[in-house]
CSV table of C-alpha atoms in Angstrom, one decimal:
chain,number,residue,atom,x,y,z
V,1,MET,CA,-48.9,-10.1,-102.1
V,2,SER,CA,-49.1,-13.9,-101.6
V,3,ARG,CA,-46.0,-16.0,-102.2
V,4,ALA,CA,-47.8,-17.9,-104.9
V,5,VAL,CA,-48.5,-14.8,-106.9
V,6,VAL,CA,-44.9,-13.5,-106.4
V,7,TRP,CA,-43.3,-16.8,-107.7
V,8,SER,CA,-45.8,-17.0,-110.6
V,9,LEU,CA,-44.7,-13.5,-111.7
V,10,TYR,CA,-41.1,-14.7,-111.3
V,11,ALA,CA,-41.7,-17.7,-113.5
V,12,ALA,CA,-43.5,-15.5,-116.1
V,13,CYS,CA,-40.4,-13.2,-116.3
V,14,VAL,CA,-38.2,-16.2,-116.8
V,15,LEU,CA,-40.4,-17.6,-119.6
V,16,VAL,CA,-40.7,-14.3,-121.5
V,17,TRP,CA,-37.1,-13.2,-121.1
V,18,SER,CA,-35.9,-16.7,-122.2
V,19,SER,CA,-37.5,-16.0,-125.6
V,20,THR,CA,-36.3,-12.4,-126.1
V,21,TRP,CA,-32.7,-13.2,-126.9
V,22,VAL,CA,-33.7,-15.1,-130.0
V,23,VAL,CA,-36.4,-12.5,-130.9
V,24,ILE,CA,-33.8,-9.7,-130.7
V,25,ALA,CA,-31.6,-11.7,-133.1
V,26,VAL,CA,-34.5,-12.1,-135.5
V,27,GLY,CA,-35.2,-8.4,-135.5
V,28,LEU,CA,-31.5,-7.5,-136.2
V,29,GLU,CA,-31.8,-9.2,-139.6
V,30,ASP,CA,-33.8,-6.3,-140.8
V,31,VAL,CA,-33.5,-3.4,-138.3
V,32,ALA,CA,-30.3,-1.5,-137.1
V,33,PRO,CA,-29.6,-2.3,-133.5
V,34,PHE,CA,-30.0,1.1,-131.8
V,35,PHE,CA,-32.9,2.0,-134.0
V,36,GLY,CA,-34.8,-1.2,-133.2
V,37,ALA,CA,-34.0,-0.9,-129.5
V,38,GLY,CA,-35.1,2.7,-129.4
V,39,ILE,CA,-38.5,1.9,-131.1
V,40,ARG,CA,-39.0,-1.0,-128.7
V,41,PHE,CA,-38.6,1.1,-125.6
V,42,VAL,CA,-40.5,4.2,-126.8
V,43,LEU,CA,-43.5,1.9,-127.8
V,44,ALA,CA,-43.3,0.1,-124.5
V,45,GLY,CA,-43.2,3.3,-122.5
V,46,VAL,CA,-46.1,5.0,-124.4
V,47,GLY,CA,-48.1,1.8,-123.9
V,48,VAL,CA,-47.4,1.6,-120.2
V,49,LEU,CA,-48.1,5.3,-119.6
V,50,THR,CA,-51.4,4.9,-121.6
V,51,ALA,CA,-52.4,2.0,-119.3
V,52,ALA,CA,-51.6,4.2,-116.3
V,53,VAL,CA,-53.8,7.0,-117.7
V,54,LEU,CA,-56.7,4.6,-118.4
V,55,LEU,CA,-56.4,3.3,-114.8
V,56,LYS,CA,-56.6,7.0,-113.6
V,57,ARG,CA,-53.2,7.0,-112.0
V,58,SER,CA,-51.1,10.1,-111.5
V,59,LEU,CA,-48.2,10.4,-113.9
V,60,ARG,CA,-45.9,11.9,-111.3
V,61,THR,CA,-43.0,9.8,-110.2
V,62,ASP,CA,-39.4,9.9,-108.9
V,63,VAL,CA,-37.7,11.8,-111.7
V,64,PHE,CA,-34.2,10.7,-110.6
V,65,LEU,CA,-35.1,7.0,-110.4
V,66,ALA,CA,-36.9,7.1,-113.7
V,67,GLY,CA,-34.0,8.9,-115.4
V,68,LEU,CA,-31.5,6.5,-113.9
V,69,ILE,CA,-33.4,3.4,-115.1
V,70,GLY,CA,-33.9,5.0,-118.5
V,71,VAL,CA,-30.2,5.8,-118.9
V,72,LEU,CA,-28.6,2.6,-117.4
V,73,PRO,CA,-30.7,-0.6,-117.7
V,74,PHE,CA,-32.7,0.5,-120.7
V,75,ALA,CA,-30.4,2.7,-122.9
V,76,THR,CA,-26.9,1.5,-121.8
V,77,SER,CA,-27.5,-2.2,-121.0
V,78,TYR,CA,-29.8,-2.9,-124.0
V,79,GLY,CA,-27.8,-0.7,-126.3
V,80,LEU,CA,-24.8,-2.9,-125.6
V,81,ILE,CA,-26.8,-6.1,-126.0
V,82,TYR,CA,-28.4,-5.2,-129.3
V,83,TRP,CA,-25.0,-4.1,-130.7
V,84,ALA,CA,-23.3,-7.2,-129.5
V,85,GLU,CA,-25.8,-9.7,-130.9
V,86,GLN,CA,-24.7,-8.7,-134.4
V,87,TYR,CA,-21.4,-10.5,-133.6
V,88,VAL,CA,-22.2,-13.2,-131.0
V,89,THR,CA,-24.9,-15.8,-130.8
V,90,SER,CA,-28.1,-15.0,-128.9
V,91,GLY,CA,-27.4,-18.0,-126.7
V,92,LEU,CA,-23.9,-16.9,-125.8
V,93,ALA,CA,-25.3,-13.4,-125.0
V,94,ALA,CA,-27.8,-14.9,-122.6
V,95,VAL,CA,-25.1,-16.9,-120.9
V,96,LEU,CA,-22.7,-14.0,-120.5
V,97,PHE,CA,-25.5,-11.8,-119.1
V,98,GLY,CA,-25.7,-14.4,-116.4
V,99,VAL,CA,-23.0,-12.6,-114.3
V,100,LEU,CA,-25.7,-10.1,-113.3
V,101,PRO,CA,-26.2,-11.7,-109.8
V,102,LEU,CA,-22.6,-11.2,-109.0
V,103,TYR,CA,-22.8,-7.5,-109.8
V,104,VAL,CA,-26.1,-7.2,-107.8
V,105,ALA,CA,-24.6,-9.0,-104.8
V,106,LEU,CA,-21.6,-6.7,-104.6
V,107,LEU,CA,-23.7,-3.5,-105.1
V,108,ALA,CA,-26.4,-4.7,-102.7
V,109,ALA,CA,-23.8,-5.3,-100.0
V,110,LEU,CA,-22.7,-1.7,-100.4
V,111,PHE,CA,-26.1,0.1,-100.6
V,112,LEU,CA,-28.7,-2.3,-99.1
V,113,PRO,CA,-28.0,-2.9,-95.4
V,114,GLU,CA,-30.6,-5.7,-95.4
V,115,GLU,CA,-28.7,-7.7,-98.0
V,116,PRO,CA,-25.1,-8.2,-96.7
V,117,LEU,CA,-22.5,-10.1,-98.7
V,118,ARG,CA,-22.5,-13.5,-97.0
V,119,PRO,CA,-20.0,-16.2,-97.9
V,120,ARG,CA,-22.8,-18.6,-98.9
V,121,LEU,CA,-24.0,-16.0,-101.4
V,122,ILE,CA,-20.6,-15.9,-103.1
V,123,VAL,CA,-20.3,-19.7,-103.1
V,124,GLY,CA,-23.8,-20.0,-104.5
V,125,VAL,CA,-23.1,-17.6,-107.3
V,126,ALA,CA,-19.8,-19.3,-108.1
V,127,ILE,CA,-21.6,-22.7,-108.3
V,128,ALA,CA,-24.3,-21.3,-110.6
V,129,LEU,CA,-21.8,-19.7,-112.9
V,130,LEU,CA,-20.0,-23.0,-113.1
V,131,GLY,CA,-23.2,-24.6,-114.2
V,132,LEU,CA,-23.7,-22.0,-116.9
V,133,VAL,CA,-20.2,-22.7,-118.2
V,134,LEU,CA,-20.6,-26.4,-118.1
V,135,ALA,CA,-23.9,-26.4,-119.9
V,136,PHE,CA,-23.1,-24.0,-122.7
V,137,GLY,CA,-19.3,-23.9,-122.9
V,138,GLU,CA,-19.0,-26.8,-125.3
V,139,SER,CA,-21.9,-25.8,-127.6
V,140,LEU,CA,-21.5,-22.1,-127.9
V,141,ASP,CA,-18.9,-20.4,-130.0
V,142,LEU,CA,-17.9,-16.7,-130.1
V,143,GLY,CA,-18.8,-16.4,-133.7
V,144,THR,CA,-16.6,-14.8,-136.3
V,145,GLY,CA,-15.6,-11.2,-137.1
V,146,GLU,CA,-13.2,-8.5,-136.0
V,147,HIS,CA,-15.7,-7.3,-133.3
V,148,THR,CA,-16.5,-10.7,-131.7
V,149,ALA,CA,-14.3,-10.4,-128.7
V,150,LEU,CA,-15.4,-6.8,-128.1
V,151,ALA,CA,-19.0,-7.8,-128.4
V,152,ALA,CA,-18.6,-10.6,-125.8
V,153,LEU,CA,-17.0,-8.0,-123.5
V,154,ALA,CA,-19.8,-5.6,-124.0
V,155,VAL,CA,-22.4,-8.3,-123.0
V,156,ILE,CA,-20.4,-9.1,-119.8
V,157,LEU,CA,-20.3,-5.4,-118.9
V,158,SER,CA,-23.9,-4.7,-119.8
V,159,PRO,CA,-25.3,-6.3,-116.6
V,160,LEU,CA,-23.5,-3.8,-114.5
V,161,ALA,CA,-25.8,-1.1,-115.7
V,162,SER,CA,-28.8,-3.3,-115.0
V,163,ALA,CA,-27.4,-4.2,-111.5
V,164,ILE,CA,-27.2,-0.5,-110.6
V,165,GLY,CA,-30.8,0.0,-111.8
V,166,ASN,CA,-32.0,-3.0,-109.8
V,167,VAL,CA,-30.4,-1.9,-106.6
V,168,ALA,CA,-31.6,1.7,-107.1
V,169,THR,CA,-35.1,0.5,-107.7
V,170,LYS,CA,-35.0,-1.6,-104.5
V,171,LYS,CA,-33.8,1.3,-102.5
V,172,ARG,CA,-36.1,4.1,-103.9
V,173,MET,CA,-39.2,2.4,-105.2
V,174,HIS,CA,-41.2,2.4,-102.0
V,175,GLY,CA,-44.5,4.2,-102.5
V,176,LEU,CA,-44.1,4.7,-106.3
V,177,ASP,CA,-46.4,3.4,-109.0
V,178,PRO,CA,-44.5,0.7,-111.0
V,179,LEU,CA,-46.4,1.5,-114.2
V,180,VAL,CA,-45.7,5.2,-114.1
V,181,MET,CA,-42.0,5.0,-113.1
V,182,ASN,CA,-41.2,2.3,-115.7
V,183,GLY,CA,-43.2,4.1,-118.4
V,184,TRP,CA,-41.2,7.3,-118.1
V,185,ALA,CA,-38.0,5.3,-117.8
V,186,MET,CA,-38.8,3.3,-121.0
V,187,VAL,CA,-39.6,6.5,-122.9
V,188,THR,CA,-36.3,8.1,-121.7
V,189,GLY,CA,-34.2,5.1,-122.6
V,190,GLY,CA,-35.9,4.8,-126.0
V,191,VAL,CA,-35.4,8.4,-126.9
V,192,LEU,CA,-31.7,8.2,-125.9
V,193,LEU,CA,-31.3,5.1,-128.1
V,194,LEU,CA,-33.0,6.8,-131.0
V,195,ALA,CA,-30.9,10.0,-130.5
V,196,PHE,CA,-27.7,7.9,-130.7
V,197,SER,CA,-29.0,6.0,-133.7
V,198,ALA,CA,-30.0,9.0,-135.8
V,199,PRO,CA,-26.4,10.1,-136.8
V,200,THR,CA,-24.9,6.6,-136.8
V,201,GLU,CA,-27.4,4.3,-138.5
V,202,ASP,CA,-29.3,4.4,-141.8
V,203,TRP,CA,-33.0,4.3,-140.9
V,204,GLY,CA,-33.9,4.2,-144.6
V,205,ALA,CA,-32.3,0.8,-144.9
V,206,THR,CA,-34.8,-0.8,-142.5
V,207,ASN,CA,-36.7,-3.7,-144.0
V,208,TRP,CA,-40.2,-3.5,-142.5
V,209,SER,CA,-40.9,-7.2,-142.8
V,210,VAL,CA,-43.5,-9.3,-140.9
V,211,SER,CA,-40.7,-10.7,-138.8
V,212,SER,CA,-39.0,-7.4,-138.0
V,213,ILE,CA,-42.4,-5.7,-137.0
V,214,GLY,CA,-43.4,-8.8,-135.0
V,215,SER,CA,-40.1,-8.8,-133.2
V,216,ILE,CA,-40.4,-5.1,-132.2
V,217,VAL,CA,-44.0,-5.5,-131.1
V,218,TYR,CA,-43.4,-8.6,-129.1
V,219,LEU,CA,-40.3,-7.1,-127.4
V,220,ALA,CA,-42.1,-3.9,-126.6
V,221,ALA,CA,-45.3,-5.4,-125.2
V,222,PHE,CA,-44.0,-8.5,-123.5
V,223,GLY,CA,-40.2,-8.3,-123.3
V,224,THR,CA,-40.4,-4.7,-122.0
V,225,GLY,CA,-43.8,-3.5,-120.9
V,226,PHE,CA,-44.8,-6.6,-119.0
V,227,THR,CA,-41.5,-7.9,-117.7
V,228,PHE,CA,-40.0,-4.6,-116.4
V,229,VAL,CA,-43.1,-3.6,-114.6
V,230,THR,CA,-43.2,-7.1,-113.1
V,231,LEU,CA,-39.5,-6.8,-112.2
V,232,THR,CA,-40.3,-3.7,-110.2
V,233,VAL,CA,-43.0,-5.5,-108.3
V,234,LEU,CA,-40.6,-8.4,-107.6
V,235,LEU,CA,-38.0,-6.1,-106.3
V,236,ARG,CA,-40.5,-4.8,-103.7
V,237,GLU,CA,-41.3,-8.4,-102.6
V,238,LEU,CA,-37.9,-10.2,-102.8
V,239,PRO,CA,-34.2,-9.4,-102.2
V,240,ALA,CA,-32.5,-7.8,-105.1
V,241,VAL,CA,-30.1,-10.8,-105.5
V,242,THR,CA,-32.9,-13.3,-105.5
V,243,VAL,CA,-34.5,-11.3,-108.4
V,244,SER,CA,-31.2,-11.1,-110.3
V,245,PHE,CA,-31.0,-14.9,-110.4
V,246,ILE,CA,-33.6,-14.7,-113.2
V,247,SER,CA,-30.6,-14.0,-115.5
V,248,MET,CA,-29.0,-17.3,-114.6
V,249,ILE,CA,-32.2,-19.3,-115.3
V,250,ILE,CA,-33.0,-17.6,-118.6
V,251,PRO,CA,-30.4,-19.6,-120.7
V,252,PHE,CA,-32.0,-22.8,-119.6
V,253,GLY,CA,-35.5,-21.5,-120.3
V,254,ALA,CA,-34.2,-20.7,-123.9
V,255,LEU,CA,-32.9,-24.3,-124.1
V,256,ALA,CA,-36.2,-25.7,-123.0
V,257,LEU,CA,-38.2,-23.6,-125.4
V,258,GLY,CA,-35.9,-24.7,-128.2
V,259,ALA,CA,-36.5,-28.4,-127.3
V,260,VAL,CA,-40.3,-27.9,-127.2
V,261,PHE,CA,-40.8,-25.7,-130.3
V,262,ARG,CA,-37.8,-26.4,-132.5
V,263,ASP,CA,-36.9,-30.0,-131.6
V,264,GLU,CA,-33.4,-29.0,-130.4
V,265,THR,CA,-31.4,-31.6,-128.6
V,266,VAL,CA,-31.1,-31.3,-124.8
V,267,THR,CA,-27.8,-33.0,-123.8
V,268,ALA,CA,-26.8,-34.6,-120.5
V,269,VAL,CA,-24.2,-31.9,-120.1
V,270,ALA,CA,-26.8,-29.2,-120.3
V,271,VAL,CA,-29.0,-31.0,-117.8
V,272,GLY,CA,-26.0,-31.3,-115.4
V,273,GLY,CA,-25.3,-27.6,-115.8
V,274,ALA,CA,-29.0,-26.8,-115.0
V,275,LEU,CA,-28.8,-28.9,-111.9
V,276,LEU,CA,-25.6,-26.9,-110.8
V,277,VAL,CA,-27.4,-23.6,-111.4
V,278,VAL,CA,-30.3,-24.9,-109.2
V,279,ALA,CA,-27.8,-26.0,-106.5
V,280,GLY,CA,-26.0,-22.7,-106.6
V,281,ILE,CA,-29.2,-20.7,-106.2
V,282,ALA,CA,-30.2,-23.0,-103.3
V,283,VAL,CA,-26.8,-22.5,-101.6
V,284,ALA,CA,-27.1,-18.7,-102.0
V,285,GLN,CA,-30.7,-18.4,-100.9
V,286,LEU,CA,-31.4,-21.1,-98.3
V,287,ARG,CA,-30.4,-20.6,-94.7
V,288,PHE,CA,-29.3,-24.1,-93.9
V,289,GLY,CA,-28.6,-23.3,-90.3
V,290,ARG,CA,-32.3,-22.8,-89.7
V,291,MET,CA,-33.4,-25.9,-91.6
V,292,ARG,CA,-34.4,-29.0,-89.7
């Protein structure tokens, strides 16, 4: 696959995932968190598997990997995120999720021999995290309520499940069909979320408004079906840590979308933070010793 196509897919993931945090918050106004997340992943999985059938692809895949992705990134990580966004802002959730590259870097060093933990990687991640704190620290509050601190902690821990999934995908995905593997994983994650939701949430209280239905459909089709299949392709083409930096760019994508579509102010502090994130990614990824 050409580099141009790879980086175009990378940019597409950033753009779509930048919007999903706000869309999740919109859906939570009318739909219980685990119920909404479960419907999202089941719909996405069925859609992706249907596409695989129409393309005449075998539905056989790595059962262990599909199950792992279903349980960890999909059910666990997104279950925590959906629950937490009831108590913290969507912007803060996106920022806190930005610790993902640190988790991926540590796990990749343990399980991916081709991605050792180099000092420049740690320095780069630290610089990028500083950029996130600088850009959003003064404008985001934790919100109010007895579960606010616990919700923030849940978002910080949720990327660990995603990091395990990313590293496992990088290690075991060779030769597998990304549509089929992700389809089964999405169905698995969705069913688990619905199973957890059934005894703990009141499905009858759901308000099937235009916004709630639109939120679920958008998140299923674009925020799940398109992005996670694309993520699998990116993990075949790029180092796992490079792919994980998407989570550090997403908050600034959300900021840019807010400025374009909602006339939200972009401050000098936010721009400075964005530049630090770019600098951190450059430090982590570029091999300066080989540059002329």
